[in-house]
Short mmCIF file of C-alpha atoms and ligand atoms in Angstrom, two decimals:
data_model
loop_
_atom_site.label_atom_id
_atom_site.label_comp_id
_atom_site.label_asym_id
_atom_site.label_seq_id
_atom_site.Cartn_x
_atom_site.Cartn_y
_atom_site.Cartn_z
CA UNK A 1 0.00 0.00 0.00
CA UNK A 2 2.98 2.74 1.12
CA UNK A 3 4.36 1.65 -2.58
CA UNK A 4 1.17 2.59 -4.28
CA UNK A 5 1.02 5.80 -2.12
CA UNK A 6 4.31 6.81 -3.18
CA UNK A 7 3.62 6.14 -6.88
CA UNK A 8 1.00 8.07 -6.73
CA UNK A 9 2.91 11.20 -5.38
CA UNK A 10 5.74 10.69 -7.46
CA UNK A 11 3.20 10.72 -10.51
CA UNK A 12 1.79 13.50 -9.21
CA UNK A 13 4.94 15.76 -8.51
CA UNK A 14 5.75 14.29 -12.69
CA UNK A 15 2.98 16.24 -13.78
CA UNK A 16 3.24 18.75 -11.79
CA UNK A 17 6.57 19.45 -13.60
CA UNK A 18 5.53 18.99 -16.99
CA UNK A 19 2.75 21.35 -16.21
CA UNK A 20 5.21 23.79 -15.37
CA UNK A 21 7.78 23.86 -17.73
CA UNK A 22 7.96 26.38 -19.85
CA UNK A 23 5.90 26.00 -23.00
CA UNK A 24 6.10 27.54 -26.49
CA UNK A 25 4.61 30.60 -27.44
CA UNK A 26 1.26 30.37 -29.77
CA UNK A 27 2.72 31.27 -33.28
CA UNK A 28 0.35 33.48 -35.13
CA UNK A 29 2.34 34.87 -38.03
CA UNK A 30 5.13 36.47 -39.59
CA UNK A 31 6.13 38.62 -42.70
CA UNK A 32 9.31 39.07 -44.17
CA UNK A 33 9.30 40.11 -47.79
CA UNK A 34 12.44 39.06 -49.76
CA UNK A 35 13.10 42.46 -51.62
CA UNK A 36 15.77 42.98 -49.63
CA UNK A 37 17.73 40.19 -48.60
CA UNK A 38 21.95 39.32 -46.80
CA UNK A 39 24.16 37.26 -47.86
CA UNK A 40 25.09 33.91 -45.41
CA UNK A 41 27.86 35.23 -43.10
CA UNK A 42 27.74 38.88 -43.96
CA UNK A 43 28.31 41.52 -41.57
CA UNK A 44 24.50 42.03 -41.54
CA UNK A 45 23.99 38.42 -40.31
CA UNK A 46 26.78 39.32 -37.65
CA UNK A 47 25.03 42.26 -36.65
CA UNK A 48 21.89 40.34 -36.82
CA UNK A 49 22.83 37.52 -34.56
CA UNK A 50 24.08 40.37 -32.11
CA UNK A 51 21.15 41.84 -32.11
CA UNK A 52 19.13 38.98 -31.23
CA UNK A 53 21.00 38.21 -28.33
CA UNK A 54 20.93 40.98 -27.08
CA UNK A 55 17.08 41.41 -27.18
CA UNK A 56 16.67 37.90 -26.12
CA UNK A 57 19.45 39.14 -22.56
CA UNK A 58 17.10 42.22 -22.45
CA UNK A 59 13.96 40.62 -22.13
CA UNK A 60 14.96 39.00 -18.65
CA UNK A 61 15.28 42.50 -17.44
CA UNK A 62 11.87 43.31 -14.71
CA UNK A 63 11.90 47.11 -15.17
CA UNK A 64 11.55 47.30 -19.00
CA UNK A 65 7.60 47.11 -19.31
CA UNK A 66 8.02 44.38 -22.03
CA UNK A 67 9.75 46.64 -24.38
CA UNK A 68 12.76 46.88 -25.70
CA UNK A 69 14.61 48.46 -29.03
CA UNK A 70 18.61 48.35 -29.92
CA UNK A 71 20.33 48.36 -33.31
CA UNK A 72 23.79 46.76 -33.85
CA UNK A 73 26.98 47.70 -36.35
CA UNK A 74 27.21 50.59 -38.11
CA UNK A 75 25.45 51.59 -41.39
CA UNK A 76 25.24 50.33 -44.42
CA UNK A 77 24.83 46.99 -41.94
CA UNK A 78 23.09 48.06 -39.41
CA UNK A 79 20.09 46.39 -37.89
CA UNK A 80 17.50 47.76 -36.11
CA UNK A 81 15.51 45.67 -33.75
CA UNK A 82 12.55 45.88 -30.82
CA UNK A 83 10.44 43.16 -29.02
CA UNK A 84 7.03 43.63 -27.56
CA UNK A 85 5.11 41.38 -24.96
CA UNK A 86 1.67 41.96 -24.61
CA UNK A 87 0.72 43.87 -21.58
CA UNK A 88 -0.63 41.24 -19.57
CA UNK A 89 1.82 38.46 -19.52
CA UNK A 90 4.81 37.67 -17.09
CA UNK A 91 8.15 38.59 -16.74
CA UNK A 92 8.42 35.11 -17.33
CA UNK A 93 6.32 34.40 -20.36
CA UNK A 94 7.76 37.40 -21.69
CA UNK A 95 11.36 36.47 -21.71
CA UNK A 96 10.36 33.01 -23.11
CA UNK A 97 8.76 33.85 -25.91
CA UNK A 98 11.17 36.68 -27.27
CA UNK A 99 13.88 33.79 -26.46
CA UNK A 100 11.95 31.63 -28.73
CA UNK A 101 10.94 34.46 -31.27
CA UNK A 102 14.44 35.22 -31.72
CA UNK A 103 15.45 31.84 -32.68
CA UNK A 104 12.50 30.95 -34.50
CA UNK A 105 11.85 34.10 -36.96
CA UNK A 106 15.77 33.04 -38.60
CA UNK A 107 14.12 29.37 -39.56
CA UNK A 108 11.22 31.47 -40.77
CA UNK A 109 13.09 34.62 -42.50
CA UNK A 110 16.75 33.10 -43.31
CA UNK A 111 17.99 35.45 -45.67
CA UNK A 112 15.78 38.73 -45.43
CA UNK A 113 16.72 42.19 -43.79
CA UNK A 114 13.48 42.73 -42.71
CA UNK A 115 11.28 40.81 -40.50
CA UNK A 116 8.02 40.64 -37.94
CA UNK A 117 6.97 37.76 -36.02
CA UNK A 118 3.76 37.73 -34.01
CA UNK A 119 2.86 35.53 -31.21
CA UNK A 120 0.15 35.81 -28.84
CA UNK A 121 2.10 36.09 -25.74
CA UNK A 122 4.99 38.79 -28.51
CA UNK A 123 5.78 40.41 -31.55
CA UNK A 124 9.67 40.75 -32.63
CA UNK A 125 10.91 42.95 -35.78
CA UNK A 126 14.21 44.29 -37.07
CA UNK A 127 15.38 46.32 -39.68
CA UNK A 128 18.37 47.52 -41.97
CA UNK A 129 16.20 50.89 -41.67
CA UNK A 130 15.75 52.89 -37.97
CA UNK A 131 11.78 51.73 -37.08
CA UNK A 132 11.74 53.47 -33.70
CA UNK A 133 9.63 55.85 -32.49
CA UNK A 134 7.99 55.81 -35.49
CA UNK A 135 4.13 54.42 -36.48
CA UNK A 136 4.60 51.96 -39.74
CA UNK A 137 1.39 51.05 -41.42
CA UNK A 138 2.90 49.76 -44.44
CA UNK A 139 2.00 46.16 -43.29
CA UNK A 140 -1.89 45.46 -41.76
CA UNK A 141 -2.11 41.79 -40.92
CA UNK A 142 -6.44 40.77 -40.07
CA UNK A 143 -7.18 37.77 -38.07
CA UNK A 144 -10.56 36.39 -37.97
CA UNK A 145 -12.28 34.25 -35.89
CA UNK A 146 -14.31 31.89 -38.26
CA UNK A 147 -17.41 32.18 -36.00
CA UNK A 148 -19.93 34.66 -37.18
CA UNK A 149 -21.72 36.90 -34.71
CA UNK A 150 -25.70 35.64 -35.27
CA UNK A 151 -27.23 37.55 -32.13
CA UNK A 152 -27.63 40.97 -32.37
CA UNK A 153 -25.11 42.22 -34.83
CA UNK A 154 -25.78 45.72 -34.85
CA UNK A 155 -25.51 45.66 -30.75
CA UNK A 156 -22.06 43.90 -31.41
CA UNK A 157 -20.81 46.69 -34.14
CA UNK A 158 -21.53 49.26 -31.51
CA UNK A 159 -20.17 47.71 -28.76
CA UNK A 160 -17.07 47.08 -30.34
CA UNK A 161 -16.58 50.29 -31.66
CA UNK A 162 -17.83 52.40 -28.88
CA UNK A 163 -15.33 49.90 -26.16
CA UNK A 164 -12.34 49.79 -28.55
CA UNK A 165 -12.48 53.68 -29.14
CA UNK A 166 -12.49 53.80 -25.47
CA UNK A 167 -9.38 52.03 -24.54
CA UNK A 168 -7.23 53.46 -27.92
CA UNK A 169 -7.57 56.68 -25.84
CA UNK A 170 -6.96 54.82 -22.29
CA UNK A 171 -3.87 53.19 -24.17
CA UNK A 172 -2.67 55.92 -26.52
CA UNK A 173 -2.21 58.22 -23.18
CA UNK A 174 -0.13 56.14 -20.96
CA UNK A 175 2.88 57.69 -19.61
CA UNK A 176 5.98 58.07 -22.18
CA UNK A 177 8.14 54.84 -22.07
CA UNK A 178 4.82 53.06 -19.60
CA UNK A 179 3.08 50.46 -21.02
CA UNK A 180 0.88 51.71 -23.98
CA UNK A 181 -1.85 48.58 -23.01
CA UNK A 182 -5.65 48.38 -22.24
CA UNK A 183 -8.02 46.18 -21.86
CA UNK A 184 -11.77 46.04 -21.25
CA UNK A 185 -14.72 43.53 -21.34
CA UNK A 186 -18.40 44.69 -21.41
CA UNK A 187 -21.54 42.60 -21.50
CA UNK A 188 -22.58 41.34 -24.75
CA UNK A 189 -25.49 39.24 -24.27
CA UNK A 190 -26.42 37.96 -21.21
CA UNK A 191 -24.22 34.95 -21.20
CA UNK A 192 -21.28 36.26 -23.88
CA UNK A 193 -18.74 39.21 -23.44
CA UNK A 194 -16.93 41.42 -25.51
CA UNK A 195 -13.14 41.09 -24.79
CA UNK A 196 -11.23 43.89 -26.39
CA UNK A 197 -7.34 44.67 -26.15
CA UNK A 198 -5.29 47.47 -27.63
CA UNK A 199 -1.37 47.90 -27.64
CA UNK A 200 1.04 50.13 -28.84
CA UNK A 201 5.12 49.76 -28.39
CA UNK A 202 6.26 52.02 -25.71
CA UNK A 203 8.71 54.08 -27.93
CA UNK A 204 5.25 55.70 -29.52
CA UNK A 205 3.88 59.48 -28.69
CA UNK A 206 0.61 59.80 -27.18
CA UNK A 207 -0.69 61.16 -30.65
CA UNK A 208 1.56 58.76 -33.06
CA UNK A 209 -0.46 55.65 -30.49
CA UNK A 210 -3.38 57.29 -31.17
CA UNK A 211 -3.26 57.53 -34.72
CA UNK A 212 -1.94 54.22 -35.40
CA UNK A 213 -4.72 52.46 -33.23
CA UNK A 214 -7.51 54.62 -35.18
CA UNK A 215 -5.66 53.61 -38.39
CA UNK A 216 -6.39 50.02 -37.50
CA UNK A 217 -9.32 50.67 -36.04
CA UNK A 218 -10.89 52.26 -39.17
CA UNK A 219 -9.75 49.30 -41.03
CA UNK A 220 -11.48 47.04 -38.59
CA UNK A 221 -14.73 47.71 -39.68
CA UNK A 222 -14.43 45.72 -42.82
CA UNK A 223 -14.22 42.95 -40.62
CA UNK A 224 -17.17 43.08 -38.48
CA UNK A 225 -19.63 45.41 -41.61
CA UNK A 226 -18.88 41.77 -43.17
CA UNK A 227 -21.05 40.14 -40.55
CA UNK A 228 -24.60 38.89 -42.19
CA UNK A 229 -27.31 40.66 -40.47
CA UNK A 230 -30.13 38.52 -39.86
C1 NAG B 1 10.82 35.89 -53.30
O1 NAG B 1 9.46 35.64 -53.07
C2 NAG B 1 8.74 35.34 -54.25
C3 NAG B 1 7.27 35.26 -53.88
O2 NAG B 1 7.08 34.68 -52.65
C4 NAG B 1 9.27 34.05 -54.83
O3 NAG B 1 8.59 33.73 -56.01
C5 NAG B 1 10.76 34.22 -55.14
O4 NAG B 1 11.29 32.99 -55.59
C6 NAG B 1 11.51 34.67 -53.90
N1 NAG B 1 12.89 34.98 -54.25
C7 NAG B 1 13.93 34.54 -53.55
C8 NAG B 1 15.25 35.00 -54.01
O5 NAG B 1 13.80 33.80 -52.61
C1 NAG B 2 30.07 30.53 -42.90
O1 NAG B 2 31.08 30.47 -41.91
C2 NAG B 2 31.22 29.19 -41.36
C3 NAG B 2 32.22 29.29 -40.19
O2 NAG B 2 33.20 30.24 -40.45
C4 NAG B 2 31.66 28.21 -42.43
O3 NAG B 2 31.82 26.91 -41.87
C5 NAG B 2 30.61 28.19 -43.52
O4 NAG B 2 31.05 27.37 -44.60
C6 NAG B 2 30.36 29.58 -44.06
N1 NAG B 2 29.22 29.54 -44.96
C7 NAG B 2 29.18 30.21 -46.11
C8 NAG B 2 27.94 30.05 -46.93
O5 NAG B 2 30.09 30.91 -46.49
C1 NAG B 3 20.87 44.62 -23.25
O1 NAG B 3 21.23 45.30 -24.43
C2 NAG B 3 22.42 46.05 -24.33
C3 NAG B 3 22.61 46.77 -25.62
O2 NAG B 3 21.54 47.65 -25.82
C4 NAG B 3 23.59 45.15 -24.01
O3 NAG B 3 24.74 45.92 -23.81
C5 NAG B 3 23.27 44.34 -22.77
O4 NAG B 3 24.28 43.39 -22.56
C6 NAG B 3 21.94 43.62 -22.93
N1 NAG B 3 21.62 42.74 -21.81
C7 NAG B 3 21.22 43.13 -20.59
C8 NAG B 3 20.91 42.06 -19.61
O5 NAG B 3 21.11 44.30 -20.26
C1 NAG B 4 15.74 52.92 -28.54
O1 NAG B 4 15.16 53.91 -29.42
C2 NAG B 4 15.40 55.26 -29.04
C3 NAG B 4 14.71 56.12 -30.05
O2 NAG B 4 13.35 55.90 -29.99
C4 NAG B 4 16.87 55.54 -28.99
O3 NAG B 4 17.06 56.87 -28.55
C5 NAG B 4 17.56 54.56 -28.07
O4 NAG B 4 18.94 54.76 -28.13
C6 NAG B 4 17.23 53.13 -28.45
N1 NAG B 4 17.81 52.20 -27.48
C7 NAG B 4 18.87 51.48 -27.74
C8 NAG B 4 19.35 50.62 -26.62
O5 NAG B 4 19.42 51.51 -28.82
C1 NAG B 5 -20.05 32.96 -41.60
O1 NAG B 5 -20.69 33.71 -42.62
C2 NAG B 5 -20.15 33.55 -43.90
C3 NAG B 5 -20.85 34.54 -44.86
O2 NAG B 5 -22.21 34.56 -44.65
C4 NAG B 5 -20.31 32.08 -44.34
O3 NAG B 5 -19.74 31.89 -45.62
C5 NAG B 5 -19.57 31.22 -43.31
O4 NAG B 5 -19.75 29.84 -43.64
C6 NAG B 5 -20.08 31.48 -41.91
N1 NAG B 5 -19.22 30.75 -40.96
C7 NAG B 5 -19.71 29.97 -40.00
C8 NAG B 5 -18.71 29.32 -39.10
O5 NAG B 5 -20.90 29.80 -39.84
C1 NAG B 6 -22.65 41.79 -16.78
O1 NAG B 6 -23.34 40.58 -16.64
C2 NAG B 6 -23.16 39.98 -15.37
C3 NAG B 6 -23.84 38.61 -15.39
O2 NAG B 6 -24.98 38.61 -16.16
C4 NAG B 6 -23.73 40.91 -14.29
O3 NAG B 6 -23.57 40.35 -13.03
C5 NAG B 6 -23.01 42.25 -14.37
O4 NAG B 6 -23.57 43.17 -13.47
C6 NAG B 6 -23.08 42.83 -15.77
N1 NAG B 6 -22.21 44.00 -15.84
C7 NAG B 6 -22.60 45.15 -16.36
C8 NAG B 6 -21.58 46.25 -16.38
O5 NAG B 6 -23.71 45.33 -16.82
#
C-alpha cells in the first residue's frame, strides 16, 4: 500500500513538472518580404545575430515594461531591432517567448533584412532601416475568428466600436516609455462578453499611439460590416 502511495505522489509531482515547464509561445504569423535580402555570413547576419541576443538578454530584465529596441553595427549593416510582450503576460512568459521568437523568426526569415513575427504572448521585428519611435502602417495583418456573430449584430458593431475607441484613448495616453496597453470587457449578451485589447510599443507618442490604433481601427470595420445581419 505505502508503494502505491508513493507512486501516486511521485506521478503526481511528474505532472506537476511537466505542467510547469515552460511552453512555447502560440505562433500566429510572420512577414518578411524578400526584396531585400543578406548574404550567409555577412556583416549584416553578424550584426543580426548580435542583435538577437541581445534582445533575447534584455527581455529577462523586470523594469523594462516588455519593451525593448537596440540596433547593432554601423550603417550600411546596421540592424535595427525591438520586441514587444503583450501587456498582460509575465516577466516570465515574456522572456520566453522573445527567447523563442528570436530563434525561431531566422528558420522562418533566413535570408531577409526585414522581418516581424507575431505571437500571442509577442511580436519581434528588425530592420536595416531605424523603425523606432515611429508608427509603420505599411503592413496590416487581419485575423478572424471563423465564428460569425448571429445575435444581435448591430448591438455587437456598436459595442465594439464604442469599447475599442475607449481604450485606444486609455492606451494611446499612458505615460511616455509606460506600457501603452488596455483592456476592457463589457456585457454582450447575457451569457457572452466582448473582450477587447489594444497595444502600442512604448517608444510611440501619445498622438503617433493614437493615430496608429484609429488607423487600425478604421480598417477594422471591414471585418465586423462583413457580418450577415439577420
Ligand atoms: C521571393 O518571393 C517570391 C514570392 O514569394 C518568390 O517567387 C521568389 O522565388 C523569392 N525569391 C527569392 C530569391 O527567394
Ligand atoms: C560561414 O562560416 C562558417 C564558419 O566560419 C563556415 O563553416 C561556412 O562554410 C560559411 N558559410 C558560407 C555560406 O560561407
Ligand atoms: C541589453 O542590451 C544592451 C545593448 O543595448 C547590451 O549591452 C546588454 O548586454 C543587454 N543585456 C542586458 C541584460 O542588459
Ligand atoms: C531605442 O530607441 C530610441 C529612439 O526611440 C533611442 O534613442 C535609443 O537609443 C534606443 N535604445 C537602444 C538601446 O538603442
Ligand atoms: C459565416 O458567414 C459567412 C458569410 O455569410 C459564411 O460563408 C460562413 O460559412 C459562416 N461561418 C460559420 C462558421 O458559420
Ligand atoms: C454583466 O453581466 C453579469 C452577469 O450577467 C452581471 O452580473 C453584471 O452586473 C453585468 N455587468 C454590467 C456592467 O452590466
Amino acid at each position: 500500500m505505502d508503494s502505491l502511495k508513493f507512486s501516486t505522489v511521485l506521478l503526481s509531482l511528474l505532472s506537476l513538472a511537466i505542467i510547469t515547464q515552460a511552453q512555447d509561445p502560440t505562433y500566429l504569423y510572420s512577414n518578411c518580404p524578400n526584396k531585400t535580402t543578406f548574404t550567409r555570413n555577412s556583416t549584416y547576419q553578424a550584426n543580426l545575430n548580435l542583435l538577437l541576443s541581445s534582445l533575447s538578454s534584455n527581455a529577462t530584465r523586470n523594469n523594462i515594461n516588455g519593451f525593448y529596441n537596440v540596433s547593432a553595427g554601423q550603417d550600411p549593416d546596421a540592424v535595427y531591432g525591438m520586441f514587444l510582450c503583450r501587456g498582460d503576460v509575465s516577466n516570465s512568459v515574456c522572456r520566453n517567448c522573445v527567447n523563442f521568437a528570436g530563434k525561431d523568426i531566422l528558420e522562418r526569415c533566413p535570408i531577409e533584412k526585414v522581418a516581424m513575427i507575431w505571437f500571442d504572448e509577442c511580436e519581434l521585428r528588425y530592420s536595416n532601416r531605424n523603425i523606432f519611435s515611429t508608427v509603420d502602417q505599411d503592413f496590416t495583418l487581419f485575423m478572424m475568428s471563423p465564428n460569425n456573430v448571429t445575435v444581435q449584430p448591430d448591438r455587437f458593431n456598436q459595442l465594439v466600436a464604442t469599447t475599442i475607441n475607449d481604450i485606444a484613448t486609455r492606451a494611446a495616453s499612458a505615460p511616455s516609455g509606460g506600457k501603452k496597453f488596455a483592456v476592457q470587457q463589457v456585457n454582450y449578451t447575457g451569457i457572452q462578453k466582448l473582450y477587447t485589447l489594444v497595444q502600442c510599443t512604448a517608444d510611440l507618442s501619445t498622438p503617433d499611439c493614437s493615430r496608429c490604433l484609429e488607423g487600425a481601427i478604421s480598417k477594422l470595420g471591414n471585418c465586423y460590416k462583413a457580418v450577415d445581419d439577420t
